[in-house]
Coordinates of N, CA and C and ligand atoms in Angstrom, one line a residue:
M1 N 6.6 -5.9 -20.2 CA 5.7 -4.7 -20.2 C 6.2 -3.6 -19.3
A2 N 6.2 -2.4 -19.8 CA 6.7 -1.3 -19.0 C 5.7 -0.9 -17.9
R3 N 6.1 -0.8 -16.7 CA 5.2 -0.4 -15.6 C 6.0 0.8 -14.9
N4 N 5.2 1.8 -14.5 CA 5.8 2.9 -13.8 C 6.0 2.5 -12.3
Y5 N 7.1 2.9 -11.7 CA 7.4 2.6 -10.3 C 6.4 3.5 -9.5
F6 N 6.0 3.0 -8.4 CA 5.0 3.6 -7.5 C 5.6 3.5 -6.1
I7 N 6.0 4.7 -5.5 CA 6.7 4.7 -4.2 C 5.7 5.4 -3.2
A8 N 5.3 4.7 -2.2 CA 4.3 5.2 -1.2 C 4.9 5.2 0.2
G9 N 4.6 6.2 1.0 CA 5.0 6.3 2.4 C 3.8 6.2 3.3
N10 N 3.9 5.2 4.2 CA 2.9 5.0 5.2 C 3.4 5.6 6.5
W11 N 2.8 6.7 7.0 CA 3.3 7.3 8.2 C 2.7 6.7 9.4
K12 N 1.8 5.8 9.3 CA 1.3 5.1 10.5 C 0.8 6.1 11.5
M13 N 0.9 5.8 12.8 CA 0.4 6.6 13.8 C 1.5 7.6 14.3
H14 N 2.0 8.3 13.4 CA 3.1 9.3 13.7 C 2.7 10.7 13.2
K15 N 3.2 11.7 13.8 CA 3.2 13.1 13.4 C 1.9 13.8 13.8
T16 N 2.2 15.0 14.4 CA 1.2 16.0 14.6 C 0.9 16.7 13.2
R17 N 0.0 17.6 13.2 CA -0.3 18.3 11.9 C 0.9 19.1 11.5
A18 N 1.5 19.8 12.5 CA 2.7 20.6 12.1 C 3.8 19.8 11.6
E19 N 4.1 18.7 12.2 CA 5.1 17.8 11.7 C 4.8 17.2 10.3
A20 N 3.5 16.9 10.1 CA 3.1 16.3 8.8 C 3.3 17.4 7.7
A21 N 2.9 18.6 8.1 CA 3.0 19.7 7.1 C 4.4 19.9 6.7
S22 N 5.3 19.9 7.7 CA 6.7 20.2 7.5 C 7.3 19.1 6.6
L23 N 7.1 17.8 6.9 CA 7.6 16.8 6.0 C 7.0 16.9 4.6
S24 N 5.7 17.2 4.5 CA 5.1 17.3 3.2 C 5.8 18.4 2.3
L25 N 6.0 19.5 3.0 CA 6.7 20.6 2.3 C 8.1 20.2 1.7
E26 N 8.8 19.5 2.6 CA 10.1 19.0 2.1 C 10.0 18.0 0.9
L27 N 9.0 17.2 1.0 CA 8.8 16.2 -0.1 C 8.4 16.8 -1.4
V28 N 7.5 17.8 -1.3 CA 7.0 18.5 -2.5 C 8.2 19.1 -3.2
A29 N 9.1 19.7 -2.5 CA 10.2 20.4 -3.1 C 11.2 19.3 -3.6
A30 N 11.5 18.3 -2.8 CA 12.5 17.3 -3.2 C 12.1 16.4 -4.4
L31 N 10.8 16.2 -4.5 CA 10.3 15.2 -5.5 C 9.7 15.8 -6.7
K32 N 9.8 17.1 -6.8 CA 9.1 17.8 -7.9 C 9.6 17.3 -9.3
N33 N 10.8 16.9 -9.4 CA 11.3 16.4 -10.6 C 11.4 14.9 -10.6
G34 N 10.9 14.2 -9.6 CA 11.0 12.8 -9.5 C 10.3 12.1 -10.7
K35 N 10.8 10.9 -11.0 CA 10.3 10.3 -12.2 C 9.2 9.3 -11.9
H36 N 9.0 8.9 -10.7 CA 8.1 7.9 -10.3 C 6.7 8.4 -9.9
K37 N 5.8 7.5 -9.5 CA 4.5 7.9 -8.9 C 4.7 7.9 -7.4
Y38 N 4.2 9.0 -6.7 CA 4.4 9.1 -5.3 C 3.1 9.2 -4.5
L39 N 3.1 8.7 -3.3 CA 2.0 8.8 -2.4 C 2.5 9.0 -1.0
V40 N 1.8 9.8 -0.2 CA 2.0 9.7 1.3 C 0.6 9.5 2.0
A41 N 0.7 8.7 3.0 CA -0.5 8.3 3.8 C -0.3 8.7 5.2
P42 N -0.7 9.9 5.6 CA -0.7 10.4 7.0 C -1.8 9.8 7.8
S43 N -1.8 10.1 9.1 CA -2.9 9.8 10.0 C -4.2 10.6 9.5
F44 N -5.3 10.1 9.9 CA -6.6 10.8 9.5 C -6.5 12.2 9.9
T45 N -6.0 12.5 11.1 CA -6.0 13.9 11.7 C -5.2 14.9 10.8
S46 N -4.2 14.3 10.1 CA -3.3 15.2 9.3 C -3.7 15.3 7.8
L47 N -4.7 14.5 7.4 CA -5.0 14.4 5.9 C -5.3 15.8 5.3
E48 N -6.1 16.6 6.0 CA -6.5 17.9 5.4 C -5.3 18.8 5.3
T49 N -4.5 18.8 6.4 CA -3.3 19.6 6.4 C -2.3 19.2 5.3
V50 N -2.1 17.9 5.2 CA -1.1 17.5 4.2 C -1.7 17.8 2.7
F51 N -3.0 17.6 2.6 CA -3.5 17.9 1.2 C -3.3 19.3 0.8
A52 N -3.5 20.2 1.8 CA -3.2 21.7 1.5 C -1.8 21.9 1.0
V53 N -0.9 21.1 1.5 CA 0.5 21.3 1.0 C 0.8 20.6 -0.3
I54 N 0.3 19.4 -0.5 CA 0.7 18.6 -1.7 C -0.2 18.8 -2.9
K55 N -1.4 19.5 -2.7 CA -2.3 19.7 -3.8 C -1.6 20.3 -5.0
G56 N -1.8 19.8 -6.2 CA -1.2 20.3 -7.4 C 0.2 19.8 -7.6
S57 N 0.8 19.1 -6.6 CA 2.1 18.5 -6.8 C 2.0 17.1 -7.4
N58 N 3.1 16.4 -7.5 CA 3.1 15.1 -8.1 C 3.0 14.0 -7.0
I59 N 2.5 14.4 -5.8 CA 2.3 13.5 -4.7 C 0.8 13.3 -4.4
I60 N 0.4 12.1 -4.4 CA -1.0 11.7 -4.1 C -1.2 11.6 -2.6
L61 N -2.5 11.9 -2.2 CA -2.8 11.7 -0.8 C -3.5 10.4 -0.6
G62 N -2.9 9.6 0.4 CA -3.5 8.3 0.7 C -4.0 8.3 2.1
A63 N -5.0 7.4 2.4 CA -5.4 7.1 3.7 C -4.9 5.7 4.1
Q64 N -4.8 5.5 5.4 CA -4.3 4.2 5.9 C -5.3 3.1 6.1
N65 N -6.6 3.5 6.0 CA -7.7 2.6 6.3 C -9.0 3.3 6.0
C66 N -10.1 2.6 6.0 CA -11.4 3.2 6.0 C -12.4 2.2 6.6
A67 N -13.6 2.7 6.9 CA -14.6 1.9 7.4 C -15.2 1.0 6.3
A68 N -15.8 -0.1 6.6 CA -16.5 -0.9 5.6 C -17.9 -0.4 5.3
E69 N -18.4 0.5 6.0 CA -19.7 1.1 5.8 C -19.6 2.5 5.3
E70 N -20.6 3.0 4.6 CA -20.5 4.3 4.0 C -20.6 5.4 5.1
Q71 N -21.6 5.2 6.0 CA -21.7 6.1 7.2 C -22.7 5.5 8.2
G72 N -22.8 6.1 9.3 CA -23.8 5.6 10.3 C -23.2 5.5 11.7
A73 N -23.8 4.7 12.5 CA -23.4 4.5 13.9 C -22.2 3.6 14.0
H74 N -21.0 4.1 13.8 CA -19.8 3.3 13.8 C -18.7 4.1 14.5
T75 N -18.9 4.2 15.8 CA -18.0 5.1 16.7 C -16.6 4.7 16.4
G76 N -15.8 5.8 16.2 CA -14.4 5.6 16.0 C -13.9 5.3 14.6
E77 N -14.8 5.1 13.7 CA -14.5 4.7 12.3 C -14.5 6.0 11.4
V78 N -13.8 5.9 10.2 CA -13.8 7.0 9.3 C -14.3 6.5 7.9
S79 N -15.2 7.2 7.4 CA -15.9 6.8 6.1 C -15.2 7.3 4.9
V80 N -15.5 6.5 3.8 CA -15.0 6.9 2.5 C -15.5 8.3 2.1
L81 N -16.7 8.7 2.5 CA -17.2 10.0 2.2 C -16.4 11.1 2.9
Q82 N -16.0 10.8 4.1 CA -15.1 11.8 4.8 C -13.7 11.9 4.2
L83 N -13.2 10.7 3.7 CA -11.9 10.7 3.1 C -11.9 11.5 1.8
K84 N -13.0 11.3 1.0 CA -13.1 12.0 -0.2 C -13.1 13.5 0.0
D85 N -13.8 13.9 1.1 CA -14.0 15.3 1.5 C -12.6 16.0 1.8
V86 N -11.6 15.3 2.2 CA -10.4 15.9 2.5 C -9.3 15.6 1.5
G87 N -9.6 15.1 0.3 CA -8.7 15.1 -0.8 C -8.0 13.7 -1.0
V88 N -8.4 12.7 -0.2 CA -7.8 11.4 -0.4 C -8.2 10.8 -1.8
Q89 N -7.2 10.2 -2.4 CA -7.4 9.6 -3.7 C -7.2 8.1 -3.7
T90 N -6.4 7.6 -2.7 CA -6.0 6.2 -2.6 C -6.1 5.7 -1.2
I91 N -6.7 4.5 -1.0 CA -6.8 4.0 0.4 C -6.0 2.7 0.5
I92 N -5.1 2.6 1.5 CA -4.3 1.4 1.8 C -5.3 0.5 2.6
L93 N -5.4 -0.7 2.2 CA -6.3 -1.7 2.9 C -5.6 -3.0 3.1
G94 N -6.0 -3.6 4.2 CA -5.4 -4.9 4.5 C -4.0 -4.9 5.0
H95 N -3.5 -3.7 5.5 CA -2.1 -3.7 6.0 C -2.0 -4.7 7.1
S96 N -0.8 -5.3 7.3 CA -0.6 -6.4 8.2 C -1.0 -5.9 9.7
E97 N -0.8 -4.7 10.0 CA -1.1 -4.2 11.3 C -2.6 -4.2 11.5
R98 N -3.4 -3.9 10.4 CA -4.8 -4.0 10.5 C -5.2 -5.5 10.6
R99 N -4.6 -6.4 9.9 CA -4.9 -7.8 9.9 C -4.6 -8.4 11.2
H100 N -3.4 -8.1 11.7 CA -3.0 -8.9 12.9 C -3.2 -8.3 14.2
I101 N -3.1 -6.9 14.3 CA -3.4 -6.3 15.6 C -4.9 -6.1 15.8
Y102 N -5.5 -5.6 14.7 CA -7.0 -5.3 14.8 C -7.9 -6.4 14.2
K103 N -7.3 -7.5 13.9 CA -8.1 -8.7 13.5 C -9.0 -8.5 12.3
E104 N -8.5 -7.8 11.3 CA -9.3 -7.6 10.1 C -9.2 -8.9 9.3
D105 N -10.3 -9.5 8.9 CA -10.1 -10.7 8.0 C -10.4 -10.4 6.6
D106 N -10.2 -11.4 5.7 CA -10.3 -11.2 4.3 C -11.6 -10.7 3.9
E107 N -12.7 -11.1 4.5 CA -14.0 -10.7 4.2 C -14.3 -9.3 4.5
L108 N -13.8 -8.8 5.6 CA -13.9 -7.4 6.0 C -13.1 -6.5 5.0
I109 N -11.9 -7.0 4.8 CA -11.0 -6.2 3.9 C -11.6 -6.1 2.5
N110 N -12.2 -7.2 2.0 CA -12.9 -7.2 0.7 C -14.1 -6.2 0.7
R111 N -14.8 -6.1 1.8 CA -15.9 -5.2 1.8 C -15.4 -3.7 1.7
K112 N -14.3 -3.5 2.3 CA -13.7 -2.2 2.3 C -13.1 -1.9 0.9
V113 N -12.5 -2.9 0.2 CA -12.0 -2.7 -1.1 C -13.1 -2.3 -2.1
R114 N -14.2 -3.1 -2.0 CA -15.3 -2.8 -2.9 C -16.0 -1.4 -2.6
L115 N -16.1 -1.1 -1.4 CA -16.7 0.2 -1.0 C -15.8 1.4 -1.5
A116 N -14.5 1.2 -1.3 CA -13.5 2.2 -1.8 C -13.6 2.4 -3.3
L117 N -13.7 1.3 -4.0 CA -13.7 1.3 -5.5 C -15.0 2.0 -5.9
K118 N -16.1 1.6 -5.3 CA -17.4 2.2 -5.6 C -17.4 3.7 -5.5
H119 N -16.6 4.2 -4.5 CA -16.6 5.7 -4.3 C -15.4 6.3 -5.1
G120 N -14.9 5.6 -6.0 CA -13.9 6.2 -6.9 C -12.5 6.2 -6.5
F121 N -12.2 5.6 -5.4 CA -10.8 5.6 -4.9 C -10.0 4.5 -5.6
D122 N -8.7 4.8 -5.6 CA -7.7 3.7 -5.9 C -7.4 3.0 -4.6
V123 N -6.9 1.7 -4.7 CA -6.7 0.9 -3.5 C -5.3 0.3 -3.6
I124 N -4.6 0.4 -2.5 CA -3.4 -0.5 -2.3 C -3.8 -1.6 -1.4
L125 N -3.9 -2.8 -1.9 CA -4.2 -4.0 -1.1 C -3.0 -4.7 -0.7
C126 N -2.8 -4.7 0.7 CA -1.6 -5.3 1.2 C -1.8 -6.8 1.5
V127 N -0.8 -7.6 1.1 CA -0.9 -9.1 1.4 C 0.5 -9.5 1.9
G128 N 0.6 -10.6 2.6 CA 1.9 -11.0 3.1 C 1.7 -12.0 4.2
E129 N 2.7 -12.9 4.3 CA 2.7 -14.0 5.2 C 3.4 -13.7 6.5
L130 N 3.0 -14.4 7.6 CA 3.7 -14.4 8.8 C 5.0 -15.2 8.7
L131 N 5.9 -15.1 9.7 CA 7.2 -15.9 9.6 C 6.9 -17.4 9.7
E132 N 5.9 -17.7 10.6 CA 5.7 -19.2 10.7 C 5.0 -19.7 9.5
E133 N 4.3 -18.9 8.8 CA 3.7 -19.3 7.5 C 4.8 -19.5 6.5
R134 N 5.7 -18.6 6.4 CA 6.9 -18.8 5.5 C 7.6 -20.1 5.8
E135 N 7.9 -20.2 7.1 CA 8.7 -21.4 7.5 C 8.0 -22.7 7.2
A136 N 6.6 -22.6 7.2 CA 5.9 -23.9 6.9 C 5.6 -24.0 5.4
G137 N 6.3 -23.2 4.6 CA 6.1 -23.3 3.2 C 4.8 -22.8 2.6
K138 N 4.1 -21.9 3.4 CA 2.8 -21.5 3.0 C 2.8 -20.0 2.5
A139 N 3.9 -19.4 2.2 CA 3.9 -18.0 1.8 C 3.0 -17.8 0.5
E140 N 3.2 -18.6 -0.5 CA 2.4 -18.5 -1.7 C 0.9 -18.6 -1.4
A141 N 0.6 -19.7 -0.6 CA -0.8 -20.0 -0.4 C -1.5 -18.8 0.4
V142 N -0.8 -18.2 1.3 CA -1.3 -17.1 2.1 C -1.5 -15.9 1.2
C143 N -0.5 -15.6 0.4 CA -0.6 -14.4 -0.5 C -1.7 -14.7 -1.6
K144 N -1.9 -15.9 -2.0 CA -3.0 -16.2 -3.0 C -4.3 -16.0 -2.3
R145 N -4.5 -16.5 -1.1 CA -5.8 -16.4 -0.4 C -6.1 -14.9 -0.2
Q146 N -5.1 -14.2 0.3 CA -5.4 -12.7 0.6 C -5.7 -11.9 -0.7
T147 N -5.1 -12.3 -1.8 CA -5.3 -11.6 -3.1 C -6.7 -12.0 -3.6
V148 N -7.0 -13.3 -3.7 CA -8.2 -13.7 -4.2 C -9.4 -13.2 -3.4
E149 N -9.3 -13.4 -2.1 CA -10.4 -13.0 -1.2 C -10.5 -11.5 -1.1
G150 N -9.4 -10.8 -1.1 CA -9.4 -9.3 -1.1 C -10.1 -8.7 -2.3
L151 N -9.9 -9.4 -3.5 CA -10.5 -8.9 -4.7 C -11.8 -9.6 -5.1
K152 N -12.4 -10.3 -4.2 CA -13.6 -11.0 -4.5 C -14.7 -10.0 -5.0
D153 N -15.3 -10.3 -6.1 CA -16.3 -9.5 -6.7 C -15.8 -8.1 -7.2
V154 N -14.5 -8.0 -7.4 CA -14.0 -6.8 -8.0 C -13.9 -7.1 -9.5
G155 N -14.6 -6.3 -10.3 CA -14.7 -6.6 -11.7 C -13.5 -6.2 -12.5
A156 N -13.4 -6.7 -13.7 CA -12.3 -6.5 -14.6 C -12.1 -5.0 -14.9
A157 N -13.2 -4.2 -14.9 CA -13.1 -2.8 -15.2 C -12.4 -2.0 -14.0
D158 N -12.3 -2.6 -12.9 CA -11.8 -1.9 -11.7 C -10.3 -2.4 -11.4
I159 N -9.8 -3.4 -12.0 CA -8.6 -3.9 -11.6 C -7.4 -2.9 -11.8
S160 N -7.6 -2.0 -12.8 CA -6.6 -1.0 -13.1 C -6.4 0.0 -11.9
R161 N -7.4 0.0 -11.0 CA -7.3 0.9 -9.9 C -6.8 0.2 -8.6
I162 N -6.3 -1.0 -8.8 CA -5.7 -1.7 -7.6 C -4.2 -1.8 -7.8
T163 N -3.5 -1.5 -6.7 CA -2.1 -1.9 -6.6 C -2.0 -2.9 -5.5
I164 N -1.2 -3.9 -5.7 CA -0.9 -4.9 -4.6 C 0.4 -4.5 -3.9
A165 N 0.4 -4.6 -2.6 CA 1.7 -4.4 -1.9 C 2.0 -5.8 -1.2
Y166 N 3.1 -6.4 -1.6 CA 3.5 -7.6 -0.9 C 4.4 -7.2 0.2
E167 N 3.9 -7.5 1.4 CA 4.6 -7.1 2.6 C 4.7 -8.3 3.6
P168 N 5.8 -9.0 3.5 CA 6.0 -10.2 4.4 C 6.0 -9.6 5.8
V169 N 5.1 -10.2 6.7 CA 4.9 -9.6 8.0 C 6.2 -9.5 8.8
W170 N 7.0 -10.6 8.6 CA 8.3 -10.7 9.4 C 9.3 -9.6 8.9
A171 N 9.1 -8.9 7.9 CA 10.0 -7.9 7.4 C 9.5 -6.5 7.7
I172 N 8.3 -6.3 8.3 CA 7.8 -5.0 8.5 C 8.3 -4.4 9.8
G173 N 9.0 -3.3 9.8 CA 9.5 -2.6 11.0 C 10.5 -3.4 11.7
T174 N 11.1 -4.5 11.1 CA 12.0 -5.3 11.9 C 13.5 -5.1 11.4
G175 N 13.6 -4.4 10.3 CA 15.0 -4.3 9.8 C 15.4 -5.4 8.9
K176 N 14.6 -6.5 8.9 CA 14.8 -7.7 8.0 C 14.1 -7.4 6.7
T177 N 14.9 -7.5 5.6 CA 14.2 -7.4 4.3 C 14.2 -8.7 3.6
A178 N 13.2 -9.0 2.9 CA 13.2 -10.2 2.0 C 14.4 -9.9 1.0
T179 N 15.1 -11.0 0.6 CA 16.1 -10.8 -0.5 C 15.3 -10.4 -1.7
P180 N 16.0 -9.6 -2.6 CA 15.3 -9.3 -3.8 C 14.8 -10.5 -4.6
E181 N 15.5 -11.6 -4.5 CA 15.1 -12.9 -5.2 C 13.9 -13.4 -4.6
D182 N 13.8 -13.5 -3.3 CA 12.6 -14.1 -2.6 C 11.4 -13.2 -2.8
A183 N 11.6 -11.9 -2.7 CA 10.5 -11.0 -3.0 C 10.0 -11.1 -4.4
D184 N 10.9 -11.1 -5.3 CA 10.5 -11.2 -6.8 C 9.8 -12.5 -7.0
A185 N 10.1 -13.6 -6.4 CA 9.4 -14.9 -6.6 C 8.0 -14.7 -6.2
I186 N 7.7 -14.1 -5.0 CA 6.3 -13.9 -4.6 C 5.6 -13.0 -5.5
H187 N 6.3 -11.9 -5.9 CA 5.6 -10.9 -6.8 C 5.2 -11.6 -8.1
A188 N 6.1 -12.5 -8.6 CA 5.8 -13.2 -9.9 C 4.6 -14.1 -9.6
Y189 N 4.5 -14.7 -8.4 CA 3.4 -15.6 -8.1 C 2.1 -14.8 -8.0
I190 N 2.2 -13.7 -7.4 CA 0.9 -12.8 -7.3 C 0.5 -12.4 -8.7
R191 N 1.5 -12.1 -9.5 CA 1.1 -11.7 -10.9 C 0.4 -12.8 -11.6
K192 N 0.9 -14.0 -11.3 CA 0.2 -15.2 -11.9 C -1.2 -15.4 -11.4
V193 N -1.4 -15.1 -10.1 CA -2.8 -15.2 -9.5 C -3.7 -14.1 -10.2
I194 N -3.1 -12.9 -10.4 CA -3.9 -11.9 -11.1 C -4.2 -12.3 -12.5
S195 N -3.3 -13.0 -13.2 CA -3.5 -13.4 -14.5 C -4.6 -14.4 -14.6
E196 N -4.7 -15.3 -13.6 CA -5.7 -16.3 -13.6 C -7.1 -15.7 -13.3
L197 N -7.1 -14.6 -12.5 CA -8.4 -13.9 -12.2 C -8.8 -12.9 -13.3
Y198 N -7.8 -12.2 -13.9 CA -8.2 -11.1 -14.8 C -7.5 -11.1 -16.1
G199 N -6.7 -12.2 -16.4 CA -6.1 -12.3 -17.7 C -4.7 -11.7 -17.7
A200 N -4.0 -12.1 -18.8 CA -2.6 -11.7 -18.9 C -2.3 -10.2 -19.0
D201 N -3.2 -9.5 -19.7 CA -3.0 -8.1 -19.9 C -3.0 -7.3 -18.6
A202 N -4.1 -7.6 -17.8 CA -4.2 -7.0 -16.5 C -3.0 -7.4 -15.6
A203 N -2.6 -8.6 -15.7 CA -1.5 -9.1 -14.8 C -0.2 -8.4 -15.2
G204 N 0.0 -8.1 -16.5 CA 1.2 -7.4 -17.0 C 1.2 -6.0 -16.6
K205 N 0.0 -5.4 -16.4 CA 0.0 -4.0 -16.0 C -0.1 -3.7 -14.5
I206 N -0.5 -4.6 -13.7 CA -0.8 -4.3 -12.3 C 0.6 -4.0 -11.6
I207 N 0.5 -3.0 -10.8 CA 1.7 -2.6 -10.0 C 1.7 -3.4 -8.7
I208 N 2.9 -4.1 -8.5 CA 3.0 -4.8 -7.2 C 4.2 -4.2 -6.5
Q209 N 3.9 -3.5 -5.4 CA 4.9 -2.9 -4.5 C 5.5 -4.0 -3.6
Y210 N 6.7 -3.7 -3.2 CA 7.3 -4.5 -2.0 C 7.3 -3.6 -0.8
G211 N 7.0 -4.2 0.3 CA 7.1 -3.4 1.6 C 7.7 -4.3 2.7
G212 N 8.5 -3.7 3.5 CA 9.2 -4.5 4.6 C 10.6 -4.0 4.7
S213 N 10.8 -3.0 5.6 CA 12.2 -2.5 5.8 C 12.9 -2.0 4.6
V214 N 12.2 -1.3 3.7 CA 12.8 -0.7 2.5 C 13.6 0.5 3.0
K215 N 14.8 0.6 2.6 CA 15.7 1.7 3.0 C 16.5 2.2 1.8
P216 N 17.1 3.4 2.0 CA 17.9 3.9 0.8 C 18.9 2.9 0.3
D217 N 19.5 2.1 1.2 CA 20.6 1.3 0.7 C 20.1 -0.1 0.1
N218 N 18.8 -0.4 0.2 CA 18.4 -1.7 -0.4 C 17.4 -1.5 -1.5
V219 N 16.9 -0.2 -1.7 CA 15.8 0.0 -2.6 C 16.2 -0.4 -4.1
A220 N 17.4 0.0 -4.5 CA 17.8 -0.2 -5.9 C 17.8 -1.7 -6.3
A221 N 18.3 -2.5 -5.4 CA 18.4 -4.0 -5.7 C 17.0 -4.6 -5.7
L222 N 16.1 -4.1 -4.9 CA 14.7 -4.6 -4.9 C 14.1 -4.2 -6.2
M223 N 14.2 -2.9 -6.5 CA 13.5 -2.4 -7.7 C 14.0 -2.9 -9.0
A224 N 15.2 -3.4 -9.0 CA 15.8 -3.9 -10.2 C 15.2 -5.2 -10.6
K225 N 14.4 -5.8 -9.7 CA 13.8 -7.1 -10.1 C 12.6 -6.9 -11.0
E226 N 12.5 -7.9 -11.9 CA 11.4 -7.8 -13.0 C 10.0 -7.6 -12.5
N227 N 9.7 -8.2 -11.3 CA 8.3 -8.1 -10.9 C 8.0 -7.1 -9.8
I228 N 9.0 -6.4 -9.4 CA 8.9 -5.4 -8.2 C 8.7 -4.0 -8.9
D229 N 7.6 -3.4 -8.6 CA 7.2 -2.2 -9.3 C 7.1 -1.0 -8.4
G230 N 7.7 -1.1 -7.2 CA 7.6 0.0 -6.3 C 7.7 -0.4 -4.9
A231 N 7.5 0.5 -4.0 CA 7.7 0.2 -2.6 C 6.6 0.9 -1.7
L232 N 6.2 0.2 -0.7 CA 5.4 0.7 0.4 C 6.3 0.8 1.6
V233 N 6.6 2.1 2.0 CA 7.6 2.3 3.0 C 7.0 2.8 4.3
G234 N 7.5 2.2 5.4 CA 7.0 2.6 6.7 C 8.0 3.5 7.4
G235 N 8.9 2.9 8.2 CA 9.8 3.7 9.0 C 10.6 4.7 8.3
A236 N 11.1 4.3 7.1 CA 12.0 5.2 6.3 C 11.2 6.3 5.6
A237 N 9.9 6.3 5.7 CA 9.0 7.3 5.1 C 8.8 8.5 6.1
L238 N 9.3 8.4 7.3 CA 9.0 9.4 8.3 C 9.9 10.6 8.2
K239 N 11.0 10.5 7.4 CA 12.0 11.6 7.3 C 12.3 11.8 5.8
A240 N 12.4 13.0 5.4 CA 12.7 13.3 4.0 C 14.1 12.7 3.7
E241 N 15.0 12.8 4.7 CA 16.4 12.3 4.4 C 16.5 10.8 4.1
T242 N 15.5 10.0 4.5 CA 15.5 8.6 4.1 C 14.4 8.3 3.0
F243 N 13.3 9.1 3.0 CA 12.3 8.8 2.0 C 12.7 9.3 0.6
V244 N 13.3 10.5 0.6 CA 13.7 11.0 -0.8 C 14.6 10.2 -1.5
P245 N 15.7 9.7 -0.9 CA 16.6 8.8 -1.7 C 15.9 7.5 -2.2
I246 N 14.9 7.0 -1.4 CA 14.1 5.8 -1.8 C 13.3 6.2 -3.0
A247 N 12.6 7.4 -2.9 CA 11.7 7.8 -3.9 C 12.4 8.2 -5.2
K248 N 13.7 8.5 -5.1 CA 14.4 8.9 -6.3 C 15.5 7.9 -6.7
F249 N 15.3 6.6 -6.2 CA 16.3 5.6 -6.4 C 16.8 5.6 -7.9
Ligands
LIG1 C1 4.8 -0.8 6.3 O1 4.3 -0.5 7.3 O2 4.0 -0.9 5.3 C2 6.2 -1.1 6.2 C3 6.6 -1.7 5.2 O3 7.0 -0.7 7.3 P1 8.6 -0.7 7.3 O4 9.1 0.0 6.1 O5 8.9 0.2 8.6 O6 9.0 -2.1 7.4

């Protein structure tokens, strides 16, 4: 089944507004004839600035997180209503840095997924195992649990608004990449999990991105795999000179 490639850049906690605007301008120009689907996810403080630059282009605005509540007394959190207000279309949830540094569990991530969907956002749900989990032979079990729990009570009508990003934690920001074969095997497994939950049609259509030290020189081999439908890029998304060749692989 033909699926469109989806290449997303997660800028994490980098860039002032001026730096974010400047990178966005470069990307709009460089990707205007790009064949794939594109997204950038700047810090909350730069969302409005970046939206002003990419509005009307083929690049979607993403956020890196959201609160699990709509609004209220939640000091330091950012709500879906505020994200909608500044042009965000897609929210990245369950990133490994949220799971492991900020201790977000599957139940919290699921509440965020459902709230984001309720407010009309698309979601990139990140899943992936730690090194010790891989070495203990638990990579599939971890990815299954994070997928099933993350999508709990997400109905069949909403599954088309979900992208899964398989990001083995040991490959994020480390320069170590899963081999295309290892990544593809987990992608195929996640697709099987989606098939069990939502049926073969949904499983055939769902986009499963790979993330973890994707670079210009390894992107093509990863994307050539049957079940790898795009990339969620961290470090290499911070400069046009590395993100553009990935986006135009
Ligand atoms: C990420 O943060 O989602 C990521 C994959 O980072 P990097 O590309 O730097 O490994």
